Short mmCIF file of C-alpha atoms in Angstrom, two decimals:
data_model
loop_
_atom_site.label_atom_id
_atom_site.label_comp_id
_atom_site.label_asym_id
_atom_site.label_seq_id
_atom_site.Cartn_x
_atom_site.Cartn_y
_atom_site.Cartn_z
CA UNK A 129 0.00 0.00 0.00
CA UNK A 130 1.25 3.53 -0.78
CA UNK A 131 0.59 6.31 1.22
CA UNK A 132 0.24 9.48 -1.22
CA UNK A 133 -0.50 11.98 1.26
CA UNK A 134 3.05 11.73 4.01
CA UNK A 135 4.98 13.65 2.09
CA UNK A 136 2.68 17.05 0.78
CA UNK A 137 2.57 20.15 2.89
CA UNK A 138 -0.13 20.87 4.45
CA UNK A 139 -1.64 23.11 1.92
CA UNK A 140 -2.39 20.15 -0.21
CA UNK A 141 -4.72 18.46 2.42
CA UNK A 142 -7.44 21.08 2.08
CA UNK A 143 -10.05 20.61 -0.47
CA UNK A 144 -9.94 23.31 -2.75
CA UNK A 145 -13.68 23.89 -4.35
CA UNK A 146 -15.01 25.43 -1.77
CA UNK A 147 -14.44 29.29 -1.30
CA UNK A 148 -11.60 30.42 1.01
CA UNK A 149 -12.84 31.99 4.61
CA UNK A 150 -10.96 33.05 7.69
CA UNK A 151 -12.61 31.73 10.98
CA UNK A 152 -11.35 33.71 13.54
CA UNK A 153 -13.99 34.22 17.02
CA UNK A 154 -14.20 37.08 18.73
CA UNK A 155 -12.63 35.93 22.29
CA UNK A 156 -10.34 32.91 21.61
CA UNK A 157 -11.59 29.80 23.51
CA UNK A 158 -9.51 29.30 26.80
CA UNK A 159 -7.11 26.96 25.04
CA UNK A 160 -4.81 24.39 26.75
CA UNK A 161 -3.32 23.84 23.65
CA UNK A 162 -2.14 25.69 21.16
CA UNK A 163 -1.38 23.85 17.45
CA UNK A 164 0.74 25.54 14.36
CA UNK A 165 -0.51 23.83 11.41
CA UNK A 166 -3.71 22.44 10.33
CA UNK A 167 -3.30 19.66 7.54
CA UNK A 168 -4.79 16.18 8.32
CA UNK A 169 -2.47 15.66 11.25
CA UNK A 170 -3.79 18.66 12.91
CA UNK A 171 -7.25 18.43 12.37
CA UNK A 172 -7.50 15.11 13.55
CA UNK A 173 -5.34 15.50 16.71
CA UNK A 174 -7.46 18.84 17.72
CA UNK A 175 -10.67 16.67 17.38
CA UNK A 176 -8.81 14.13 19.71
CA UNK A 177 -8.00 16.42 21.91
CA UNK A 178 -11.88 17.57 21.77
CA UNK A 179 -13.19 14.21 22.68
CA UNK A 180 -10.97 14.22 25.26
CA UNK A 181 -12.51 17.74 27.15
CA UNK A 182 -9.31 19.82 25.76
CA UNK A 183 -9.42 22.99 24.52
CA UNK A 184 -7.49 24.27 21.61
CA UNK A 185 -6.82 26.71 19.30
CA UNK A 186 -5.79 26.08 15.84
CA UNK A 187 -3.65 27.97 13.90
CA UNK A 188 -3.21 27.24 9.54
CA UNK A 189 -1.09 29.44 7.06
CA UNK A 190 -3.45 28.94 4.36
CA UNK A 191 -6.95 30.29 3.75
CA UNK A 192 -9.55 27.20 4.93
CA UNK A 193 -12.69 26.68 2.60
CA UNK A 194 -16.37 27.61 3.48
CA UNK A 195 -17.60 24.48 4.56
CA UNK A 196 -21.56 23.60 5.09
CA UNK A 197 -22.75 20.25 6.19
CA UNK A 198 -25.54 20.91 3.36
CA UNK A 199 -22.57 21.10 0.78
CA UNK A 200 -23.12 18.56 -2.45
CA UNK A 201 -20.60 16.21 -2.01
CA UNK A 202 -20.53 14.81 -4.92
CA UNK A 203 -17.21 14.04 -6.36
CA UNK A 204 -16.19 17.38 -8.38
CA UNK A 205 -13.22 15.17 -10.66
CA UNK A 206 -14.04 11.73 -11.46
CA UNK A 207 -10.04 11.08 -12.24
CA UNK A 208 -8.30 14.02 -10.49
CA UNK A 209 -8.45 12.75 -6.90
CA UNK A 210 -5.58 12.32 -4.58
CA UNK A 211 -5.61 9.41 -1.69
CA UNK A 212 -4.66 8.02 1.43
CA UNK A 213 -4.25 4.28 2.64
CA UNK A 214 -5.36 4.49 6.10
CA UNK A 215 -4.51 1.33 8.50
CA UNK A 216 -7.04 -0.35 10.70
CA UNK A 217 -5.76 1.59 13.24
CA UNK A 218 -6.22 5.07 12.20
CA UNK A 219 -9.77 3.50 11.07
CA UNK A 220 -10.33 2.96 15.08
CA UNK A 221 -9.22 5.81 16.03
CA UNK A 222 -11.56 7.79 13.87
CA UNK A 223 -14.35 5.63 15.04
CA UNK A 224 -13.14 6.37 18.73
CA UNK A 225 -13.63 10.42 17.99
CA UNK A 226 -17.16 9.56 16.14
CA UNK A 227 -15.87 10.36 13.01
CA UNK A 228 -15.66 7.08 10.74
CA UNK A 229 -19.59 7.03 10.18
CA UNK A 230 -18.95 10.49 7.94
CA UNK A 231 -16.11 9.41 6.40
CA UNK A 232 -16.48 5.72 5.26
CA UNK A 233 -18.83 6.65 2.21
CA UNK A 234 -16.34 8.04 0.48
CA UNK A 235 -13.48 5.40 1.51
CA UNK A 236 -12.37 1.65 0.05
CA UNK A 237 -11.37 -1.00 2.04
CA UNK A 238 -8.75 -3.32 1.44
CA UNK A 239 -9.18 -7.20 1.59
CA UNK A 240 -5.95 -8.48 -0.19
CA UNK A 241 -2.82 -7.18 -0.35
CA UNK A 242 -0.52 -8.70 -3.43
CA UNK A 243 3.39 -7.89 -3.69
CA UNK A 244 5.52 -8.86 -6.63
CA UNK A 245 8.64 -7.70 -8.30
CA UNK A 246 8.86 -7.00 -11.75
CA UNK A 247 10.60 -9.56 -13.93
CA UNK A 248 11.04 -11.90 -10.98
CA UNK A 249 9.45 -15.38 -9.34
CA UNK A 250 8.87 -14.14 -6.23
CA UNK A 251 5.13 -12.86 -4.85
CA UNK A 252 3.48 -12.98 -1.75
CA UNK A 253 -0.45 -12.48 -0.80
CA UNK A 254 -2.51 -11.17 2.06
CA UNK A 255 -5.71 -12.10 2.80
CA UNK A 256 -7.86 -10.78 5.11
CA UNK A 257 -10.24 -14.49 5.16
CA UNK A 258 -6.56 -15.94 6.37
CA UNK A 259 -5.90 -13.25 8.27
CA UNK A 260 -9.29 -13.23 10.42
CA UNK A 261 -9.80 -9.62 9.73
CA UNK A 262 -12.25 -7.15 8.29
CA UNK A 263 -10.03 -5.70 5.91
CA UNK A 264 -6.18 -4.12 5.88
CA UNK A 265 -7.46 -0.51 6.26
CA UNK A 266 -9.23 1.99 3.61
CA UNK A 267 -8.11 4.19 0.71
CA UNK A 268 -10.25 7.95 0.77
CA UNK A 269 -10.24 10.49 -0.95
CA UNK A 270 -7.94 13.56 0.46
CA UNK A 271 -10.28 15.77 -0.21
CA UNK A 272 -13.29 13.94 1.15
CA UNK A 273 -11.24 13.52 4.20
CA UNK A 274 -10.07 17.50 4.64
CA UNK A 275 -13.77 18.36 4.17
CA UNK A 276 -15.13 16.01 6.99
CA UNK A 277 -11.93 16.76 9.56
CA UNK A 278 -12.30 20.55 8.87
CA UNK A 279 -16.01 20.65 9.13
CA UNK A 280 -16.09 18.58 12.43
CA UNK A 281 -13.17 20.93 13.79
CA UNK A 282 -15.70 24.19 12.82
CA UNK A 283 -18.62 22.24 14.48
CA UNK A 284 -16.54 21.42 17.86
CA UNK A 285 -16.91 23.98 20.93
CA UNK A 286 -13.76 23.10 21.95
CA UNK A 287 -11.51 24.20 18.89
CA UNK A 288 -10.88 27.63 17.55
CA UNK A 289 -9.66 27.90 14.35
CA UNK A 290 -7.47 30.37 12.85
CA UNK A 291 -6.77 30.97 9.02
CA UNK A 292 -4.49 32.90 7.33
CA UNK A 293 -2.11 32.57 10.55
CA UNK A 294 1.69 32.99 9.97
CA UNK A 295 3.40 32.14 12.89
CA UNK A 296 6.77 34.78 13.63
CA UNK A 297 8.34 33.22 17.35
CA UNK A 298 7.68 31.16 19.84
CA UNK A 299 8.50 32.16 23.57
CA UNK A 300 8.53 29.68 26.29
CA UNK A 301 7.84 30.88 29.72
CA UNK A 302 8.24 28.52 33.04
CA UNK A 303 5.02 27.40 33.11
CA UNK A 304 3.75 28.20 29.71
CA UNK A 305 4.33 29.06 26.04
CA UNK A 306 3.24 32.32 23.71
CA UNK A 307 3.17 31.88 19.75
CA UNK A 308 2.99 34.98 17.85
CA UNK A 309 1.86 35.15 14.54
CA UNK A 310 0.12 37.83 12.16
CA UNK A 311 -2.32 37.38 9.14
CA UNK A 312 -0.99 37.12 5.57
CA UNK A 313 2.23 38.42 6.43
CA UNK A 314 0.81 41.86 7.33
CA UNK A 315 3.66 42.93 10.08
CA UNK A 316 2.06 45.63 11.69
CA UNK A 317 -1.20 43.39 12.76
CA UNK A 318 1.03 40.74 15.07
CA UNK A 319 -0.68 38.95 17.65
CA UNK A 320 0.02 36.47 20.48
CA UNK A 321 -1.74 33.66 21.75
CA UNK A 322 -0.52 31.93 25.03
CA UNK A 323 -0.77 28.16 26.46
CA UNK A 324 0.13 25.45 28.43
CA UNK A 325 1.92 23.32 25.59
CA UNK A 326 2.44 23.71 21.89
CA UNK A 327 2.33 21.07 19.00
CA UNK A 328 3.76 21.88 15.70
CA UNK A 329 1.87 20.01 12.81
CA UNK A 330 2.89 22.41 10.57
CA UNK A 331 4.81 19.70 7.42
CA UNK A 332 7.77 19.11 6.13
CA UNK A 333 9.37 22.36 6.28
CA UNK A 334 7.55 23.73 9.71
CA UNK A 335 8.60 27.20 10.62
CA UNK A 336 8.23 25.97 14.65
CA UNK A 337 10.74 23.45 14.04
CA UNK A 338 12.88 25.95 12.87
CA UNK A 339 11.97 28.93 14.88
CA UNK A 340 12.98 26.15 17.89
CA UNK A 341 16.02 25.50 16.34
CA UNK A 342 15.43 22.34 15.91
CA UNK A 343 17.99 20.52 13.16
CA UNK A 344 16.86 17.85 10.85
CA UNK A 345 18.79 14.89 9.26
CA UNK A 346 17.39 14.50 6.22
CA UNK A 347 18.12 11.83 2.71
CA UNK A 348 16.97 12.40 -0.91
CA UNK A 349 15.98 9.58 -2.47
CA UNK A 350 16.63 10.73 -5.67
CA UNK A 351 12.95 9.92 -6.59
CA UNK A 352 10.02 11.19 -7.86
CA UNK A 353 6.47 9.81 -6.70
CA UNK A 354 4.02 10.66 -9.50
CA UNK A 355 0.44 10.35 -7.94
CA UNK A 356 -3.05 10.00 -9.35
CA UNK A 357 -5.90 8.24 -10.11
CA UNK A 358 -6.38 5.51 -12.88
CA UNK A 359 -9.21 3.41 -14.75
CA UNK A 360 -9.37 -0.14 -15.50
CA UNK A 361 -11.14 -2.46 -17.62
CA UNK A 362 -11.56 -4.95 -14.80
CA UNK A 363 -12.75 -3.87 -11.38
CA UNK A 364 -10.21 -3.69 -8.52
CA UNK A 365 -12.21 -6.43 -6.21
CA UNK A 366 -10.97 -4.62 -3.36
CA UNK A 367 -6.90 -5.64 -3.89
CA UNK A 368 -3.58 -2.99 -3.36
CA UNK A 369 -1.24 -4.52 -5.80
CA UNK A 370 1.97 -3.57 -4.96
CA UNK A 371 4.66 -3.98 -7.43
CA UNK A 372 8.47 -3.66 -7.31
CA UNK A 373 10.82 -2.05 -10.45
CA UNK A 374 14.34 -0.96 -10.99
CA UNK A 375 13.09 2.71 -10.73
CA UNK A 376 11.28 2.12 -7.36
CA UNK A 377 8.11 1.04 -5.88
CA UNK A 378 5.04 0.87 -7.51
CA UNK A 379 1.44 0.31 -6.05
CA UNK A 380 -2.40 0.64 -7.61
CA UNK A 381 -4.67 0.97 -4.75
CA UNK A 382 -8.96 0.42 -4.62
CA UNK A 383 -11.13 3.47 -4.80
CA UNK A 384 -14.81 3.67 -4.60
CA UNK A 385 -16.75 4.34 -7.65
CA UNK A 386 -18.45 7.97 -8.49
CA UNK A 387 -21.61 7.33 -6.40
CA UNK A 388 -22.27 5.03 -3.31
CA UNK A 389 -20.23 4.05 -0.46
CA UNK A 390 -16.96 2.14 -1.08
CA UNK A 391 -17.63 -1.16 1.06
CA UNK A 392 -20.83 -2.00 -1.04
CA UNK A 393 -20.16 -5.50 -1.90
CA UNK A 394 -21.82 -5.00 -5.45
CA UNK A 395 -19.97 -2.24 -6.44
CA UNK A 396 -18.02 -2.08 -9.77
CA UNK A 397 -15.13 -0.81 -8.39
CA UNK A 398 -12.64 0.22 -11.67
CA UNK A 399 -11.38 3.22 -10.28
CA UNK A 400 -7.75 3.15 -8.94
CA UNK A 401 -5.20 5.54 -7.10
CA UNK A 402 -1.70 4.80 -7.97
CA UNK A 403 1.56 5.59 -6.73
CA UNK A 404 4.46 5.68 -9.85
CA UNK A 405 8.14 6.41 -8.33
CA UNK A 406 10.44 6.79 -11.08
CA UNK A 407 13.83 8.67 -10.64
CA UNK A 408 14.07 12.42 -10.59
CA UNK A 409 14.29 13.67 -13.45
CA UNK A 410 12.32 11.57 -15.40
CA UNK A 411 8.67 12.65 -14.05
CA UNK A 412 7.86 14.90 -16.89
CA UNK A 413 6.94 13.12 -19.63
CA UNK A 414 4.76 10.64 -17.39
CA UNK A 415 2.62 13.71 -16.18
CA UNK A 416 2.16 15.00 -19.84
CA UNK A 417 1.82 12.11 -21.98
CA UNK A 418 -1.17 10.25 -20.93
CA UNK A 419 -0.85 7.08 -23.30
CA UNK A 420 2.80 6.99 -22.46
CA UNK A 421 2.08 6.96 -18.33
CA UNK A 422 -0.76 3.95 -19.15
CA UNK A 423 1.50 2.07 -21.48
CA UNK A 424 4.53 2.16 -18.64
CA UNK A 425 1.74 1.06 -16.17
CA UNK A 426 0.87 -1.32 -18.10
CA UNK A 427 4.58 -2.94 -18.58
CA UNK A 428 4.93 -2.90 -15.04
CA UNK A 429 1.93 -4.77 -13.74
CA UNK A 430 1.47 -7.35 -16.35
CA UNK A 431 -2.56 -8.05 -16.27
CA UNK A 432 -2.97 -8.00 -12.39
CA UNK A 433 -5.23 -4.78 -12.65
CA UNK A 434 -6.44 -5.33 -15.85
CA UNK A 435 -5.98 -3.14 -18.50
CA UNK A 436 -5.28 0.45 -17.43
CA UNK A 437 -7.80 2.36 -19.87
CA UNK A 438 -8.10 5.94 -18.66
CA UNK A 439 -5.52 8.17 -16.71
CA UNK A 440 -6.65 11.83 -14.82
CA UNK A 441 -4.21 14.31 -13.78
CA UNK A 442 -1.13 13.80 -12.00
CA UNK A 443 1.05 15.36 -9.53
CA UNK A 444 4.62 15.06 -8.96
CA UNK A 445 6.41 15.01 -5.75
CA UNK A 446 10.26 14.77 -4.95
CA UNK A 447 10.97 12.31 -2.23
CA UNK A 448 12.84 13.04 1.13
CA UNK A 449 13.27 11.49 4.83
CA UNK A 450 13.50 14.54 6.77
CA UNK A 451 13.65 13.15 10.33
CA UNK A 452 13.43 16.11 13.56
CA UNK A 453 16.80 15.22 15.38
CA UNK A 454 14.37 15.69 18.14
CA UNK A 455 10.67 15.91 18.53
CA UNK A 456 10.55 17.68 21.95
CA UNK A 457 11.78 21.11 23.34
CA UNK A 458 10.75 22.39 26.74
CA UNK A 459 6.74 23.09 25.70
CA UNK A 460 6.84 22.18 22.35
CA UNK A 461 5.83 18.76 20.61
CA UNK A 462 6.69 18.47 16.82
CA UNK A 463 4.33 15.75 15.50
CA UNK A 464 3.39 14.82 11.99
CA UNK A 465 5.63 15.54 8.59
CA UNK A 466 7.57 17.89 10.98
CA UNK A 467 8.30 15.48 12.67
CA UNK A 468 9.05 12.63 10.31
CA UNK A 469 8.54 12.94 6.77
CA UNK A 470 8.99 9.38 5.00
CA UNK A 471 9.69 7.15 1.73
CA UNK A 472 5.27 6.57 0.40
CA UNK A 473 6.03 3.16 0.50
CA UNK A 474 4.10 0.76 2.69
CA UNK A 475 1.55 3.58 2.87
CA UNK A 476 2.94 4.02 6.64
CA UNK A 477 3.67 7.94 7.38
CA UNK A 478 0.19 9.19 7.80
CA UNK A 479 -0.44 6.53 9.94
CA UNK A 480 2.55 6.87 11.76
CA UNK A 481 1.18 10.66 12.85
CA UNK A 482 -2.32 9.25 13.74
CA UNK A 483 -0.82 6.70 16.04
CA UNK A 484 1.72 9.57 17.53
CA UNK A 485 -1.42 11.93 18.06
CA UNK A 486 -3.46 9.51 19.54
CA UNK A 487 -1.12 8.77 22.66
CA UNK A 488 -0.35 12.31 23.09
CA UNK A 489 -3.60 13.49 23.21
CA UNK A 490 -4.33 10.28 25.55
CA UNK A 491 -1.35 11.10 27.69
CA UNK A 492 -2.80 15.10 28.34
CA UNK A 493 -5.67 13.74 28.99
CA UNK A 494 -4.39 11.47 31.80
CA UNK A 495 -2.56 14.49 33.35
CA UNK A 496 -5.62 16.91 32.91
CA UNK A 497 -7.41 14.17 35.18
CA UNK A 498 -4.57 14.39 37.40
CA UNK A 499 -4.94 18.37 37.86
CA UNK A 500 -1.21 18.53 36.59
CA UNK A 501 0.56 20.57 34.35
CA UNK A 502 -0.09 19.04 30.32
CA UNK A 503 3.23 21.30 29.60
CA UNK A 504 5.40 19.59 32.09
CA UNK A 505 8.86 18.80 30.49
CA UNK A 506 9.25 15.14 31.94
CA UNK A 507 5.54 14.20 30.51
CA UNK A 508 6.70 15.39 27.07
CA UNK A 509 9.76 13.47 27.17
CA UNK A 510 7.94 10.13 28.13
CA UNK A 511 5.62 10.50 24.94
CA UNK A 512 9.17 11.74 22.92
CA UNK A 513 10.38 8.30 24.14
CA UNK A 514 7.23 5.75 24.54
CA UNK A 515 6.69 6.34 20.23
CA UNK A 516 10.40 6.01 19.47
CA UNK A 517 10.06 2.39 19.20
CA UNK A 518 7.50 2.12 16.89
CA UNK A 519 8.77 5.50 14.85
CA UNK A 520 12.25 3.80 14.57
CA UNK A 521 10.70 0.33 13.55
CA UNK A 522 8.39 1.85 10.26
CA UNK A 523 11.35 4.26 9.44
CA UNK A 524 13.65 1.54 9.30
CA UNK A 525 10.87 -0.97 7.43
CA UNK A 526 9.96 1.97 4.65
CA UNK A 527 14.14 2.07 3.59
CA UNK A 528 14.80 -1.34 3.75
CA UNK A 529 12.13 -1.85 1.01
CA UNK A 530 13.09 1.17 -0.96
CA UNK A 531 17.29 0.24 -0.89
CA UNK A 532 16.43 -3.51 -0.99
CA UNK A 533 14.06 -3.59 -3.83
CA UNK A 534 15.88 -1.33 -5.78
CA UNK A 535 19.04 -2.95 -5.45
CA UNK A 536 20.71 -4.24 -8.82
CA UNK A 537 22.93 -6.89 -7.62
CA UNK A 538 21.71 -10.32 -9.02
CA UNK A 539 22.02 -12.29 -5.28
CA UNK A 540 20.44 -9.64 -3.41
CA UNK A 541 17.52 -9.59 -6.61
CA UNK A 542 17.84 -13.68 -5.92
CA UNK A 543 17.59 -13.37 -1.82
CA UNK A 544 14.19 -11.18 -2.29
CA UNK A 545 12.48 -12.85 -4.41
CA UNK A 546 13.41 -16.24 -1.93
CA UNK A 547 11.86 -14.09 1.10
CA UNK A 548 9.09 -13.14 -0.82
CA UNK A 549 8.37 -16.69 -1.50
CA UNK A 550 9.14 -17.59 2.16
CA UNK A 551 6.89 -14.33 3.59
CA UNK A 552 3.83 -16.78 1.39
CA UNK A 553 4.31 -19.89 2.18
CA UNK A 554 6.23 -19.94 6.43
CA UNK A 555 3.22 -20.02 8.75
CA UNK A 556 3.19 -17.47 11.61
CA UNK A 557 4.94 -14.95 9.40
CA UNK A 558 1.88 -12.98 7.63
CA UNK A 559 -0.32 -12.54 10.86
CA UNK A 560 2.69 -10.33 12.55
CA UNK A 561 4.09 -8.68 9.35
CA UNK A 562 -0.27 -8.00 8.60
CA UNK A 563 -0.46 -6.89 12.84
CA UNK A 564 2.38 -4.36 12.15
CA UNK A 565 0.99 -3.15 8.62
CA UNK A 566 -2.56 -2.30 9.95
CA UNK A 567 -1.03 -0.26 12.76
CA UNK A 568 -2.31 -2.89 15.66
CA UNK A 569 1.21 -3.53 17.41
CA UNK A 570 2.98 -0.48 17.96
#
C-alpha cells in the first residue's frame, strides 16, 4: 500500500472547491493547547484532543474553505483525486472520535494485499479471510477527508480555528508558552496567543521546528512519486497490488466508484489511485503524456489490474526522509511531517502521525485528570520516548524496502524474491508482518 499523502505540505490536504474563509472568534476559547498547522495531522489531533474535554486553538497558514454540512458532495473530478491508505488503526481511532460514520462513504477498504517484483518469481499475498480480519485498512479520498476533519473541527466547541495565521516566534515561559503570529504576512497586525503546551503540525518544512532551532537529518531519495488516479477495464475487487521495479516502488490501490459508499459489496469498483516512483528527473513526460504513463503502467503490472484504460491528472512530488533530530523542546511537541517525513512506501507515514497523536492526546488527557501541568517537560519526554520504538521500527521498514528492492545486484535480486516466497508460504509470518501493517502492534 502507498501512502500518497506523508509527504505534501499541508496546503495540499485542504479541499480546494469550496471558497476560502478566515474563521477567527471574537474571544479565543480558553485553550490548553495551542497547534501551528492544520493539515490532516492537525485536524485530527485537535478533534482528539476535543473528545478528550481539551481545549485548543488552531492555527493554519493557508486560507480554509467555506464548509456547510448541506454542501453537495458529490465528487467534483471523477479522475483528479488524490488518496490516502489508512490502517485499521487510524480507522479505530476515527471511530473512537465519532468520526468514521462520515467518512467511510467516500473510503475503500482493502481485503488483499498482493506484492511482486517485476521480472522476478517471487510474490506474496494477504488475505484478510486468512488473516481473520475485516479488511487491511481503507483508501479515501484527500479531499473527502479535509472536508469532513475541517467541518467537524468548525462544528466542535472546543476548537478555535485560525486561518491565514503565519506564525513569527515562539517564547517559552516557566510554566507556559506564547506563539505569535500575524495574518498574511501583514507585520504591523502581530498577535500572540498563550498556552500550556504547543504542537507543531505544521509539514515538512515547519517554521516551529525551525523557529525552535530544531535541526533535521534528512536523505533524498533521488525519486520522484508521480500520484493520481487511474481506470481499468476490470474492477479492482478490493486488492492494493503492490509492485516492485528498478526505478522504485510501484502500487495501484482500490477506490470507490463515483456514487455510493466504497464497502458496497456489489460495487463495480474500476477506479484506482496509484503511486508511480520513477527517478528524478524523469517525471515529466509521465505527467504529460497520458498514453505513455498507461503504457509504462501497463509494462509494469502485467494483467494483475487489468488493463489500465483511462488516466486523470497527475502530480509530482520529490521524495525526502526529513527526520526532527528531536521531537521535543521544553513546551513544544513536533508531531506529523515535521516530525518525520517518509519514503510513500508501505503507505505508513500518515499513519505513523495518527498513532503519535493519539497517545499524546491520551497522555494530556491522563494528566488533565490528574490536575497537573499538560506542559510539564518530563511528561513530554515520556511521549518523545514511549513512540520512538514504533517510529524507529516503520522508518527503518519503509528504507529497507526502498534500498532492498531497488538494489541491482543479481544475489540480493535472488535473496528477495526467496523471502518473498518464504513471507507466502512460512506459517506465523503474515499474521505479525499483517499486525504491524494495519497499525495494531505499535
Amino acid at each position: 500500500m502507498q501512502d500518497t499523502d506523508s509527504h505534501l505540505s499541508n496546503a495540499d490536504n485542504i479541499p480546494k472547491k469550496f471558497d476560502s474563509i478566515s474563521k477567527k472568534k471574537e474571544a479565543i476559547t480558553d485553550q490548553q493547547v495551542l497547534i501551528a498547522g492544520g493539515g490532516h495531522v492537525g485536524l485530527s489531533f485537535a478533534l482528539l484532543l476535543a473528545h478528550h474535554g481539551i481545549a485548543s486553538t488552531l492555527l493554519e497558514k493557508n486560507s480554509y474553505p467555506t464548509i456547510s454540512p448541506t454542501d453537495d458532495s458529490t465528487r467534483s473530478h471523477y479522475l483528479d483525486s488524490r488518496n490516502t491508505a489508512l490502517s485499521r488503526r487510524t480507522v479505530q481511532i476515527y471511530q473512537e472520535i465519532g468520526l468514521w460514520d462520515e467518512l467511510q462513504s467516500h473510503a475503500c477498504r482493502i481485503d488483499t494485499v498482493q506484492i511482486s517484483e517485476q521480472g522476478s518469481f517471487g510474490r506474496a499475498q494477504l488475505n484478510k479471510a486468512e488473516e481473520k480480519v475485516e479488511s487491511f485498512g481503507q483508501v479515501i479520498e484527500n479531499a473527502w477527508l479535509g472536508r469532513k476533519l475541517l467541518l467537524a473541527a468548525q462544528q466542535a466547541p472546543l476548537i478555535t480555528l485560525i486561518d491565514n495565521a503565519n506564525v513569527t516566534t515562539v517564547q517559552q515561559q516557566t510554566d507556559s508558552v506564547t506563539l505569535s503570529f500575524n495574518y498574511n504576512d501583514e507585520v504591523e497586525n502581530e498577535q500572540q496567543l498563550q498556552a500550556s503546551v504547543l504542537v507543531a503540525c505544521d509539514g515538512r518544512d515547519s517554521t516551529v521546528r525551525q523557529l525552535l532551532d530544531i535541526s533535521t537529518t534528512t536523505y533524498d531519495y533521488q525519486q520522484t512519486a508521480i500520484v493520481g488516479v487511474v481506470e481499468t477495464d476490470t474492477p479492482h475487487e478490493h486488492a492494493a497490488i503492490e509492485r516492485f521495479s528498478p526505478a522504485g516502488p510501484l502500487a495501484v490501490l482500490p477506490l470507490t466508484d463515483p456514487e455510493g459508499d466504497g464497502n458496497d459489496e456489489y460495487q463495480q469498483g474500476y477506479r484506482r489511485s496509484v503511486v508511480w516512483v520513477c527517478p528524478t528527473g524523469e517525471e515529466t513526460r509521465y505527467l504529460e503524456d497520458d498514453a505513455h504513463f498507461l503504457q509504462t503502467l501497463q509494462q509494469a503490472f502485467g494483467q494483475r489490474a487489468g488493463k489500465f484504460t483511462t488516466a486523470g491528472r497527475r502530480g509530482a512530488y520529490p521524495l525526502t526522509r526529513v527526520l526532527a533530530d528531536k521531537q521535543v523542546e521544553g513546551r513544544c511537541v513536533i508531531m506529523g511531517n515535521a516530525a518525520h517525513t517518509l519514503h510513500p512506501v508501505a503507505g505508513q507515514g500518515f499513519n505513523l502521525c495518527m498513532r503519535d497523536a493519539h497517545v499524546l492526546a491520551q497522555m494530556l488527557n491522563a494528566q488533565v485528570l490528574k490536575g497537573a501541568d499538560i506542559g510539564d517537560a518530563q511528561l513530554l519526554k515520556r511521549y518523545e520516548k514511549a513512540r520512538q520504538t514504533d517510529q524507529k521500527r516503520v522508518i527503518r521498514f519503509c528504507d529497507a524496502v526502498v534500498h532492498g528492492f531497488t538494489h541491482p545486484n543479481p544475489a540480493i535480486k535472488l535473496a528477495r524474491n526467496m523471502a518473498l516466497l518464504a513471507f507466502d508460504k512460512l506459517p506465523n509470518i503474515k499474521p505479525l508482518v499483517a499486525t504491524y501493517a494495519m497499525g495494531l502492534k505499535s
